[in-house]
Amino acid sequence: MTHIAADEDLRAGGDYVKLENCGAGGGARCKAETSTFGCFGGGCGGGGSWWWWAKLVLVVLFVAVLGAVIFKWVGPFFMDKEIIPIIIWEKETFSSSTLALIVFGSLAIFPTLLIPSTPSMWIAGMTFGYGYGFLLIIGAVAIGVTIPYFIGSLFCHRIHAWLERYPKRASIIKLAGEGDWFNQFRAVTLIRISPFPYMVYNYCAMATDVKYGPYLLGTIVGMAPEIFVALYTGILITTLANASHGRRSLSALEIIFNVIGFCTTVVTTVIVTMYAKRRLKELQAQEDLLQ
């Protein structure tokens, strides 16, 4: 008998055998191809897996070498040429009370002008530490988010038109205007923690009918992690600058505390942000079911 098979796939589980253009004569010229779906690292067997791990090791080594170069040469150079002169100029030019007014004013005004204010938080950490720095930032942030909130009420129609052009983003911020006081507070807190644009929401909040009380309190609670990260960054910059300016090395204990503090800050920020994004998606899903 003569069997002609063209592009016939014989599949079993994740493997298959492909028979192509078998001629007469019992398939003497048949070409067989085998493949396995789901091979780890893009290849089958140990070779593909080995190459994937080799690439991973190379990437890790590259990042480690790059980090060592930055820590050994680039970091100290940048610290000596940029950071330390700025810190010295700041201390010689402004008193603590003047710096407090500058930081407070920038944090209160910059959000209205759509200017990032994180560097002002760094200065607060460098100059006032966690305690006074946090109180200073919270007071300024309360004003900084209040001004755009009430300005946004003057342009509600334009903001509604803008939100209609971006329904996905609009569905997130509209959650803040739903439900009772606690639901609005919770939604605003999650929005502030999530990566949603901070200054954009300041102007859009009023258009979602969120009340001022839950808006302000949710903003303060939601921004607390970001504020502590900024304060820690400022304090860490000051610590490294003092060590570099004094031409002394950090002790082993100082290095350990700084590394632990940095890792804890990064991990906590990532976990909190991921949780906020997940909760926002859950709230969106619940809202869609009710509609």
PDB file of C-alpha atoms in Angstrom:
ATOM      1  CA  MET A   1       0.000   0.000   0.000  1.00  0.00           C
ATOM      2  CA  THR A   2       1.043   3.580  -0.632  1.00  0.00           C
ATOM      3  CA  HIS A   3       0.748   6.072   2.202  1.00  0.00           C
ATOM      4  CA  ILE A   4       0.951   9.843   1.535  1.00  0.00           C
ATOM      5  CA  ALA A   5       1.190  12.087   4.599  1.00  0.00           C
ATOM      6  CA  ALA A   6       1.659  15.855   4.308  1.00  0.00           C
ATOM      7  CA  ASP A   7       2.194  18.050   7.359  1.00  0.00           C
ATOM      8  CA  GLU A   8       0.558  15.535   9.661  1.00  0.00           C
ATOM      9  CA  ASP A   9       1.088  16.157  13.360  1.00  0.00           C
ATOM     10  CA  LEU A  10       1.011  13.297  15.791  1.00  0.00           C
ATOM     11  CA  ARG A  11       0.684  14.835  19.224  1.00  0.00           C
ATOM     12  CA  ALA A  12       0.951  13.145  22.612  1.00  0.00           C
ATOM     13  CA  GLY A  13       0.979  15.362  25.676  1.00  0.00           C
ATOM     14  CA  GLY A  14       3.548  18.107  25.032  1.00  0.00           C
ATOM     15  CA  ASP A  15       5.491  16.292  22.253  1.00  0.00           C
ATOM     16  CA  TYR A  16       4.744  15.925  18.589  1.00  0.00           C
ATOM     17  CA  VAL A  17       6.187  14.270  15.481  1.00  0.00           C
ATOM     18  CA  LYS A  18       5.721  16.099  12.176  1.00  0.00           C
ATOM     19  CA  LEU A  19       5.720  14.053   8.943  1.00  0.00           C
ATOM     20  CA  GLU A  20       6.324  16.045   5.768  1.00  0.00           C
ATOM     21  CA  ASN A  21       6.137  15.133   2.068  1.00  0.00           C
ATOM     22  CA  CYS A  22       6.489  11.377   2.368  1.00  0.00           C
ATOM     23  CA  GLY A  23       6.860   9.898  -1.024  1.00  0.00           C
ATOM     24  CA  ALA A  24       5.860   6.521  -2.345  1.00  0.00           C
ATOM     25  CA  GLY A  25       7.932   3.634  -1.299  1.00  0.00           C
ATOM     26  CA  GLY A  26       7.051   3.266   2.298  1.00  0.00           C
ATOM     27  CA  GLY A  27       8.150   6.707   3.508  1.00  0.00           C
ATOM     28  CA  ALA A  28      11.840   6.294   2.898  1.00  0.00           C
ATOM     29  CA  ARG A  29      12.174  10.070   2.438  1.00  0.00           C
ATOM     30  CA  CYS A  30       9.971  11.096   5.310  1.00  0.00           C
ATOM     31  CA  LYS A  31      11.358  13.892   7.469  1.00  0.00           C
ATOM     32  CA  ALA A  32      10.601  13.730  11.132  1.00  0.00           C
ATOM     33  CA  GLU A  33      10.739  16.657  13.474  1.00  0.00           C
ATOM     34  CA  THR A  34      10.306  16.416  17.159  1.00  0.00           C
ATOM     35  CA  SER A  35       9.605  19.182  19.569  1.00  0.00           C
ATOM     36  CA  THR A  36       8.695  19.555  23.199  1.00  0.00           C
ATOM     37  CA  PHE A  37       6.456  22.324  24.430  1.00  0.00           C
ATOM     38  CA  GLY A  38       7.355  24.106  27.630  1.00  0.00           C
ATOM     39  CA  CYS A  39      11.097  23.554  27.505  1.00  0.00           C
ATOM     40  CA  PHE A  40      12.647  25.653  30.200  1.00  0.00           C
ATOM     41  CA  GLY A  41      14.756  28.569  28.990  1.00  0.00           C
ATOM     42  CA  GLY A  42      13.705  28.313  25.365  1.00  0.00           C
ATOM     43  CA  GLY A  43      15.371  24.990  24.600  1.00  0.00           C
ATOM     44  CA  CYS A  44      14.788  21.297  25.135  1.00  0.00           C
ATOM     45  CA  GLY A  45      16.731  19.099  27.470  1.00  0.00           C
ATOM     46  CA  GLY A  46      19.658  20.117  29.596  1.00  0.00           C
ATOM     47  CA  GLY A  47      21.330  22.313  26.955  1.00  0.00           C
ATOM     48  CA  GLY A  48      18.620  24.987  26.934  1.00  0.00           C
ATOM     49  CA  SER A  49      18.326  25.024  30.687  1.00  0.00           C
ATOM     50  CA  TRP A  50      22.093  25.291  31.103  1.00  0.00           C
ATOM     51  CA  TRP A  51      22.259  28.241  28.704  1.00  0.00           C
ATOM     52  CA  TRP A  52      19.444  30.040  30.538  1.00  0.00           C
ATOM     53  CA  TRP A  53      21.251  29.722  33.870  1.00  0.00           C
ATOM     54  CA  ALA A  54      24.510  30.823  32.253  1.00  0.00           C
ATOM     55  CA  LYS A  55      22.853  34.000  30.982  1.00  0.00           C
ATOM     56  CA  LEU A  56      21.352  34.629  34.411  1.00  0.00           C
ATOM     57  CA  VAL A  57      24.765  34.295  36.059  1.00  0.00           C
ATOM     58  CA  LEU A  58      26.282  36.666  33.502  1.00  0.00           C
ATOM     59  CA  VAL A  59      23.594  39.262  34.163  1.00  0.00           C
ATOM     60  CA  VAL A  60      24.081  38.997  37.931  1.00  0.00           C
ATOM     61  CA  LEU A  61      27.859  39.332  37.551  1.00  0.00           C
ATOM     62  CA  PHE A  62      27.440  42.346  35.279  1.00  0.00           C
ATOM     63  CA  VAL A  63      25.127  44.064  37.757  1.00  0.00           C
ATOM     64  CA  ALA A  64      27.498  43.264  40.646  1.00  0.00           C
ATOM     65  CA  VAL A  65      30.519  44.651  38.777  1.00  0.00           C
ATOM     66  CA  LEU A  66      28.560  47.741  37.750  1.00  0.00           C
ATOM     67  CA  GLY A  67      27.442  48.285  41.347  1.00  0.00           C
ATOM     68  CA  ALA A  68      31.013  47.884  42.613  1.00  0.00           C
ATOM     69  CA  VAL A  69      32.302  50.411  40.054  1.00  0.00           C
ATOM     70  CA  ILE A  70      29.599  52.916  41.017  1.00  0.00           C
ATOM     71  CA  PHE A  71      30.261  52.400  44.725  1.00  0.00           C
ATOM     72  CA  LYS A  72      34.051  52.603  44.387  1.00  0.00           C
ATOM     73  CA  TRP A  73      34.573  55.370  41.815  1.00  0.00           C
ATOM     74  CA  VAL A  74      31.402  56.962  40.402  1.00  0.00           C
ATOM     75  CA  GLY A  75      29.643  57.411  43.761  1.00  0.00           C
ATOM     76  CA  PRO A  76      32.548  59.118  45.576  1.00  0.00           C
ATOM     77  CA  PHE A  77      33.269  61.314  42.544  1.00  0.00           C
ATOM     78  CA  PHE A  78      29.643  62.436  42.298  1.00  0.00           C
ATOM     79  CA  MET A  79      29.534  62.904  46.071  1.00  0.00           C
ATOM     80  CA  ASP A  80      32.655  65.075  46.116  1.00  0.00           C
ATOM     81  CA  LYS A  81      31.776  67.154  43.057  1.00  0.00           C
ATOM     82  CA  GLU A  82      28.020  67.581  43.450  1.00  0.00           C
ATOM     83  CA  ILE A  83      26.426  66.502  46.720  1.00  0.00           C
ATOM     84  CA  ILE A  84      28.963  67.778  49.260  1.00  0.00           C
ATOM     85  CA  PRO A  85      29.295  71.275  47.677  1.00  0.00           C
ATOM     86  CA  ILE A  86      25.495  71.599  47.652  1.00  0.00           C
ATOM     87  CA  ILE A  87      25.248  70.565  51.312  1.00  0.00           C
ATOM     88  CA  ILE A  88      28.028  72.956  52.321  1.00  0.00           C
ATOM     89  CA  TRP A  89      26.456  75.816  50.341  1.00  0.00           C
ATOM     90  CA  GLU A  90      23.077  75.076  51.890  1.00  0.00           C
ATOM     91  CA  LYS A  91      24.424  75.140  55.458  1.00  0.00           C
ATOM     92  CA  GLU A  92      26.440  78.317  54.882  1.00  0.00           C
ATOM     93  CA  THR A  93      23.647  80.182  53.100  1.00  0.00           C
ATOM     94  CA  PHE A  94      20.468  79.268  54.966  1.00  0.00           C
ATOM     95  CA  SER A  95      19.591  78.851  58.604  1.00  0.00           C
ATOM     96  CA  SER A  96      17.445  75.953  59.753  1.00  0.00           C
ATOM     97  CA  SER A  97      14.343  78.143  60.015  1.00  0.00           C
ATOM     98  CA  THR A  98      14.897  79.515  56.497  1.00  0.00           C
ATOM     99  CA  LEU A  99      15.336  76.006  55.117  1.00  0.00           C
ATOM    100  CA  ALA A 100      12.140  74.949  56.863  1.00  0.00           C
ATOM    101  CA  LEU A 101      10.253  77.780  55.142  1.00  0.00           C
ATOM    102  CA  ILE A 102      11.773  76.902  51.758  1.00  0.00           C
ATOM    103  CA  VAL A 103      10.913  73.213  52.096  1.00  0.00           C
ATOM    104  CA  PHE A 104       7.412  73.969  53.361  1.00  0.00           C
ATOM    105  CA  GLY A 105       6.736  76.503  50.598  1.00  0.00           C
ATOM    106  CA  SER A 106       7.996  74.242  47.803  1.00  0.00           C
ATOM    107  CA  LEU A 107       5.967  71.264  49.006  1.00  0.00           C
ATOM    108  CA  ALA A 108       2.865  73.445  49.294  1.00  0.00           C
ATOM    109  CA  ILE A 109       3.199  75.164  45.896  1.00  0.00           C
ATOM    110  CA  PHE A 110       4.988  72.722  43.564  1.00  0.00           C
ATOM    111  CA  PRO A 111       2.080  70.205  43.250  1.00  0.00           C
ATOM    112  CA  THR A 112      -0.172  73.012  42.026  1.00  0.00           C
ATOM    113  CA  LEU A 113       2.402  73.902  39.361  1.00  0.00           C
ATOM    114  CA  LEU A 114       2.900  70.211  38.443  1.00  0.00           C
ATOM    115  CA  ILE A 115       6.530  70.333  39.620  1.00  0.00           C
ATOM    116  CA  PRO A 116       7.982  67.261  41.418  1.00  0.00           C
ATOM    117  CA  SER A 117       8.621  67.961  45.086  1.00  0.00           C
ATOM    118  CA  THR A 118      10.570  64.843  46.093  1.00  0.00           C
ATOM    119  CA  PRO A 119      13.938  66.712  46.256  1.00  0.00           C
ATOM    120  CA  SER A 120      12.391  69.001  48.881  1.00  0.00           C
ATOM    121  CA  MET A 121      11.561  65.909  50.939  1.00  0.00           C
ATOM    122  CA  TRP A 122      15.196  64.807  50.631  1.00  0.00           C
ATOM    123  CA  ILE A 123      16.310  68.177  51.994  1.00  0.00           C
ATOM    124  CA  ALA A 124      13.877  67.791  54.885  1.00  0.00           C
ATOM    125  CA  GLY A 125      15.450  64.429  55.729  1.00  0.00           C
ATOM    126  CA  MET A 126      18.988  65.779  55.364  1.00  0.00           C
ATOM    127  CA  THR A 127      18.278  68.770  57.605  1.00  0.00           C
ATOM    128  CA  PHE A 128      15.591  67.768  60.112  1.00  0.00           C
ATOM    129  CA  GLY A 129      15.604  63.966  60.286  1.00  0.00           C
ATOM    130  CA  TYR A 130      12.543  61.759  60.680  1.00  0.00           C
ATOM    131  CA  GLY A 131      10.626  63.576  63.433  1.00  0.00           C
ATOM    132  CA  TYR A 132      10.605  67.251  62.473  1.00  0.00           C
ATOM    133  CA  GLY A 133      11.019  66.354  58.805  1.00  0.00           C
ATOM    134  CA  PHE A 134       7.837  64.248  58.790  1.00  0.00           C
ATOM    135  CA  LEU A 135       5.786  66.925  60.563  1.00  0.00           C
ATOM    136  CA  LEU A 136       7.101  69.585  58.195  1.00  0.00           C
ATOM    137  CA  ILE A 137       6.280  67.534  55.101  1.00  0.00           C
ATOM    138  CA  ILE A 138       2.813  66.484  56.300  1.00  0.00           C
ATOM    139  CA  GLY A 139       1.801  70.080  56.988  1.00  0.00           C
ATOM    140  CA  ALA A 140       3.012  71.216  53.569  1.00  0.00           C
ATOM    141  CA  VAL A 141       1.475  68.245  51.755  1.00  0.00           C
ATOM    142  CA  ALA A 142      -1.932  69.018  53.286  1.00  0.00           C
ATOM    143  CA  ILE A 143      -1.805  72.457  51.648  1.00  0.00           C
ATOM    144  CA  GLY A 144      -0.216  71.146  48.453  1.00  0.00           C
ATOM    145  CA  VAL A 145      -3.075  68.717  47.749  1.00  0.00           C
ATOM    146  CA  THR A 146      -5.824  71.080  48.928  1.00  0.00           C
ATOM    147  CA  ILE A 147      -5.146  73.882  46.441  1.00  0.00           C
ATOM    148  CA  PRO A 148      -5.464  71.673  43.306  1.00  0.00           C
ATOM    149  CA  TYR A 149      -8.525  69.980  44.816  1.00  0.00           C
ATOM    150  CA  PHE A 150     -10.468  73.232  44.923  1.00  0.00           C
ATOM    151  CA  ILE A 151      -8.999  74.532  41.665  1.00  0.00           C
ATOM    152  CA  GLY A 152     -10.234  71.348  40.000  1.00  0.00           C
ATOM    153  CA  SER A 153     -13.792  72.205  41.061  1.00  0.00           C
ATOM    154  CA  LEU A 154     -13.650  75.206  38.714  1.00  0.00           C
ATOM    155  CA  PHE A 155     -12.982  72.968  35.704  1.00  0.00           C
ATOM    156  CA  CYS A 156     -15.223  69.982  36.418  1.00  0.00           C
ATOM    157  CA  HIS A 157     -16.686  69.862  32.901  1.00  0.00           C
ATOM    158  CA  ARG A 158     -13.268  69.840  31.233  1.00  0.00           C
ATOM    159  CA  ILE A 159     -11.980  67.216  33.667  1.00  0.00           C
ATOM    160  CA  HIS A 160     -15.024  65.008  32.969  1.00  0.00           C
ATOM    161  CA  ALA A 161     -14.345  65.316  29.230  1.00  0.00           C
ATOM    162  CA  TRP A 162     -10.705  64.363  29.797  1.00  0.00           C
ATOM    163  CA  LEU A 163     -11.689  61.367  31.920  1.00  0.00           C
ATOM    164  CA  GLU A 164     -13.999  60.117  29.176  1.00  0.00           C
ATOM    165  CA  ARG A 165     -11.005  59.941  26.841  1.00  0.00           C
ATOM    166  CA  TYR A 166      -9.166  57.652  29.281  1.00  0.00           C
ATOM    167  CA  PRO A 167     -11.834  55.299  30.666  1.00  0.00           C
ATOM    168  CA  LYS A 168      -9.365  52.844  32.212  1.00  0.00           C
ATOM    169  CA  ARG A 169      -7.668  55.475  34.369  1.00  0.00           C
ATOM    170  CA  ALA A 170     -11.000  57.131  35.048  1.00  0.00           C
ATOM    171  CA  SER A 171     -12.439  53.896  36.424  1.00  0.00           C
ATOM    172  CA  ILE A 172      -9.698  53.864  39.060  1.00  0.00           C
ATOM    173  CA  ILE A 173     -10.145  57.387  40.382  1.00  0.00           C
ATOM    174  CA  LYS A 174     -13.945  57.192  40.218  1.00  0.00           C
ATOM    175  CA  LEU A 175     -13.762  54.551  42.938  1.00  0.00           C
ATOM    176  CA  ALA A 176     -12.855  57.306  45.400  1.00  0.00           C
ATOM    177  CA  GLY A 177     -16.229  58.970  44.917  1.00  0.00           C
ATOM    178  CA  GLU A 178     -18.263  55.842  45.612  1.00  0.00           C
ATOM    179  CA  GLY A 179     -19.741  54.699  48.894  1.00  0.00           C
ATOM    180  CA  ASP A 180     -19.604  56.179  52.365  1.00  0.00           C
ATOM    181  CA  TRP A 181     -16.870  58.137  54.135  1.00  0.00           C
ATOM    182  CA  PHE A 182     -14.733  55.082  54.950  1.00  0.00           C
ATOM    183  CA  ASN A 183     -14.963  53.662  51.429  1.00  0.00           C
ATOM    184  CA  GLN A 184     -13.834  56.983  49.983  1.00  0.00           C
ATOM    185  CA  PHE A 185     -10.964  57.197  52.483  1.00  0.00           C
ATOM    186  CA  ARG A 186      -9.850  53.652  51.639  1.00  0.00           C
ATOM    187  CA  ALA A 187      -9.983  54.264  47.897  1.00  0.00           C
ATOM    188  CA  VAL A 188      -8.012  57.519  48.142  1.00  0.00           C
ATOM    189  CA  THR A 189      -5.393  55.808  50.313  1.00  0.00           C
ATOM    190  CA  LEU A 190      -4.944  53.004  47.797  1.00  0.00           C
ATOM    191  CA  ILE A 191      -4.748  55.456  44.897  1.00  0.00           C
ATOM    192  CA  ARG A 192      -2.035  57.429  46.678  1.00  0.00           C
ATOM    193  CA  ILE A 193      -0.004  54.288  47.388  1.00  0.00           C
ATOM    194  CA  SER A 194      -0.416  52.939  43.863  1.00  0.00           C
ATOM    195  CA  PRO A 195       1.667  54.282  40.944  1.00  0.00           C
ATOM    196  CA  PHE A 196      -1.235  56.456  39.737  1.00  0.00           C
ATOM    197  CA  PRO A 197       0.128  59.953  38.827  1.00  0.00           C
ATOM    198  CA  TYR A 198       0.112  61.956  42.048  1.00  0.00           C
ATOM    199  CA  MET A 199      -0.335  65.460  40.628  1.00  0.00           C
ATOM    200  CA  VAL A 200      -2.956  64.388  38.095  1.00  0.00           C
ATOM    201  CA  TYR A 201      -5.179  62.964  40.799  1.00  0.00           C
ATOM    202  CA  ASN A 202      -4.959  66.211  42.794  1.00  0.00           C
ATOM    203  CA  TYR A 203      -6.904  67.990  40.074  1.00  0.00           C
ATOM    204  CA  CYS A 204      -9.189  65.098  39.111  1.00  0.00           C
ATOM    205  CA  ALA A 205     -10.354  64.188  42.623  1.00  0.00           C
ATOM    206  CA  MET A 206     -13.063  66.846  42.861  1.00  0.00           C
ATOM    207  CA  ALA A 207     -14.635  65.646  39.620  1.00  0.00           C
ATOM    208  CA  THR A 208     -15.214  62.188  41.176  1.00  0.00           C
ATOM    209  CA  ASP A 209     -17.389  63.644  43.974  1.00  0.00           C
ATOM    210  CA  VAL A 210     -15.023  62.520  46.717  1.00  0.00           C
ATOM    211  CA  LYS A 211     -15.488  64.536  49.902  1.00  0.00           C
ATOM    212  CA  TYR A 212     -12.667  66.720  51.165  1.00  0.00           C
ATOM    213  CA  GLY A 213     -12.323  64.946  54.533  1.00  0.00           C
ATOM    214  CA  PRO A 214     -11.621  61.423  53.222  1.00  0.00           C
ATOM    215  CA  TYR A 215      -9.598  62.928  50.365  1.00  0.00           C
ATOM    216  CA  LEU A 216      -7.229  64.756  52.712  1.00  0.00           C
ATOM    217  CA  LEU A 217      -6.917  62.011  55.329  1.00  0.00           C
ATOM    218  CA  GLY A 218      -6.530  59.291  52.672  1.00  0.00           C
ATOM    219  CA  THR A 219      -3.830  61.360  50.992  1.00  0.00           C
ATOM    220  CA  ILE A 220      -1.849  61.773  54.218  1.00  0.00           C
ATOM    221  CA  VAL A 221      -2.088  58.072  55.101  1.00  0.00           C
ATOM    222  CA  GLY A 222      -1.362  56.929  51.547  1.00  0.00           C
ATOM    223  CA  MET A 223       1.646  59.200  51.161  1.00  0.00           C
ATOM    224  CA  ALA A 224       3.215  58.229  54.490  1.00  0.00           C
ATOM    225  CA  PRO A 225       5.339  55.387  52.978  1.00  0.00           C
ATOM    226  CA  GLU A 226       6.630  57.678  50.230  1.00  0.00           C
ATOM    227  CA  ILE A 227       7.470  60.379  52.781  1.00  0.00           C
ATOM    228  CA  PHE A 228       9.466  57.972  54.953  1.00  0.00           C
ATOM    229  CA  VAL A 229      11.344  56.684  51.894  1.00  0.00           C
ATOM    230  CA  ALA A 230      12.248  60.263  50.930  1.00  0.00           C
ATOM    231  CA  LEU A 231      13.331  61.095  54.488  1.00  0.00           C
ATOM    232  CA  TYR A 232      15.449  57.950  54.665  1.00  0.00           C
ATOM    233  CA  THR A 233      17.056  58.826  51.320  1.00  0.00           C
ATOM    234  CA  GLY A 234      17.969  62.289  52.595  1.00  0.00           C
ATOM    235  CA  ILE A 235      19.412  60.900  55.822  1.00  0.00           C
ATOM    236  CA  LEU A 236      21.404  58.275  53.895  1.00  0.00           C
ATOM    237  CA  ILE A 237      22.804  60.943  51.546  1.00  0.00           C
ATOM    238  CA  THR A 238      23.912  62.982  54.565  1.00  0.00           C
ATOM    239  CA  THR A 239      25.564  59.941  56.165  1.00  0.00           C
ATOM    240  CA  LEU A 240      27.507  59.089  53.009  1.00  0.00           C
ATOM    241  CA  ALA A 241      28.441  62.736  52.433  1.00  0.00           C
ATOM    242  CA  ASN A 242      29.795  63.127  55.959  1.00  0.00           C
ATOM    243  CA  ALA A 243      31.832  59.940  55.589  1.00  0.00           C
ATOM    244  CA  SER A 244      33.211  61.049  52.214  1.00  0.00           C
ATOM    245  CA  HIS A 245      33.932  64.613  53.329  1.00  0.00           C
ATOM    246  CA  GLY A 246      35.715  63.408  56.436  1.00  0.00           C
ATOM    247  CA  ARG A 247      37.706  60.932  54.301  1.00  0.00           C
ATOM    248  CA  ARG A 248      36.760  58.106  56.587  1.00  0.00           C
ATOM    249  CA  SER A 249      35.212  54.743  55.851  1.00  0.00           C
ATOM    250  CA  LEU A 250      31.924  53.683  57.335  1.00  0.00           C
ATOM    251  CA  SER A 251      32.213  51.136  60.095  1.00  0.00           C
ATOM    252  CA  ALA A 252      30.969  47.612  59.537  1.00  0.00           C
ATOM    253  CA  LEU A 253      27.980  48.282  61.808  1.00  0.00           C
ATOM    254  CA  GLU A 254      27.063  51.455  59.898  1.00  0.00           C
ATOM    255  CA  ILE A 255      27.290  49.616  56.576  1.00  0.00           C
ATOM    256  CA  ILE A 256      25.114  46.781  57.876  1.00  0.00           C
ATOM    257  CA  PHE A 257      22.469  49.171  59.199  1.00  0.00           C
ATOM    258  CA  ASN A 258      22.454  51.173  55.982  1.00  0.00           C
ATOM    259  CA  VAL A 259      22.181  48.077  53.794  1.00  0.00           C
ATOM    260  CA  ILE A 260      19.414  46.596  55.956  1.00  0.00           C
ATOM    261  CA  GLY A 261      17.596  49.921  56.019  1.00  0.00           C
ATOM    262  CA  PHE A 262      17.843  50.351  52.262  1.00  0.00           C
ATOM    263  CA  CYS A 263      16.687  46.792  51.515  1.00  0.00           C
ATOM    264  CA  THR A 264      13.840  47.054  54.018  1.00  0.00           C
ATOM    265  CA  THR A 265      12.718  50.346  52.500  1.00  0.00           C
ATOM    266  CA  VAL A 266      12.732  48.977  48.953  1.00  0.00           C
ATOM    267  CA  VAL A 267      10.996  45.702  49.843  1.00  0.00           C
ATOM    268  CA  THR A 268       8.349  47.438  51.958  1.00  0.00           C
ATOM    269  CA  THR A 269       7.623  49.969  49.217  1.00  0.00           C
ATOM    270  CA  VAL A 270       7.259  47.235  46.589  1.00  0.00           C
ATOM    271  CA  ILE A 271       4.998  45.089  48.802  1.00  0.00           C
ATOM    272  CA  VAL A 272       2.760  47.999  49.782  1.00  0.00           C
ATOM    273  CA  THR A 273       2.486  49.187  46.173  1.00  0.00           C
ATOM    274  CA  MET A 274       1.634  45.704  44.892  1.00  0.00           C
ATOM    275  CA  TYR A 275      -0.996  45.308  47.611  1.00  0.00           C
ATOM    276  CA  ALA A 276      -2.543  48.669  46.722  1.00  0.00           C
ATOM    277  CA  LYS A 277      -2.696  47.783  43.022  1.00  0.00           C
ATOM    278  CA  ARG A 278      -4.310  44.420  43.794  1.00  0.00           C
ATOM    279  CA  ARG A 279      -6.890  45.965  46.110  1.00  0.00           C
ATOM    280  CA  LEU A 280      -7.748  48.595  43.506  1.00  0.00           C
ATOM    281  CA  LYS A 281      -8.341  45.856  40.933  1.00  0.00           C
ATOM    282  CA  GLU A 282     -10.564  44.002  43.388  1.00  0.00           C
ATOM    283  CA  LEU A 283     -12.572  47.153  44.080  1.00  0.00           C
ATOM    284  CA  GLN A 284     -12.899  47.756  40.336  1.00  0.00           C
ATOM    285  CA  ALA A 285     -14.146  44.196  39.825  1.00  0.00           C
ATOM    286  CA  GLN A 286     -16.700  44.595  42.616  1.00  0.00           C
ATOM    287  CA  GLU A 287     -17.870  47.894  41.160  1.00  0.00           C
ATOM    288  CA  ASP A 288     -18.278  46.327  37.701  1.00  0.00           C
ATOM    289  CA  LEU A 289     -20.402  43.536  39.144  1.00  0.00           C
ATOM    290  CA  LEU A 290     -22.725  46.022  40.829  1.00  0.00           C
ATOM    291  CA  GLN A 291     -23.266  47.979  37.630  1.00  0.00           C
TER     292      GLN A 291
END
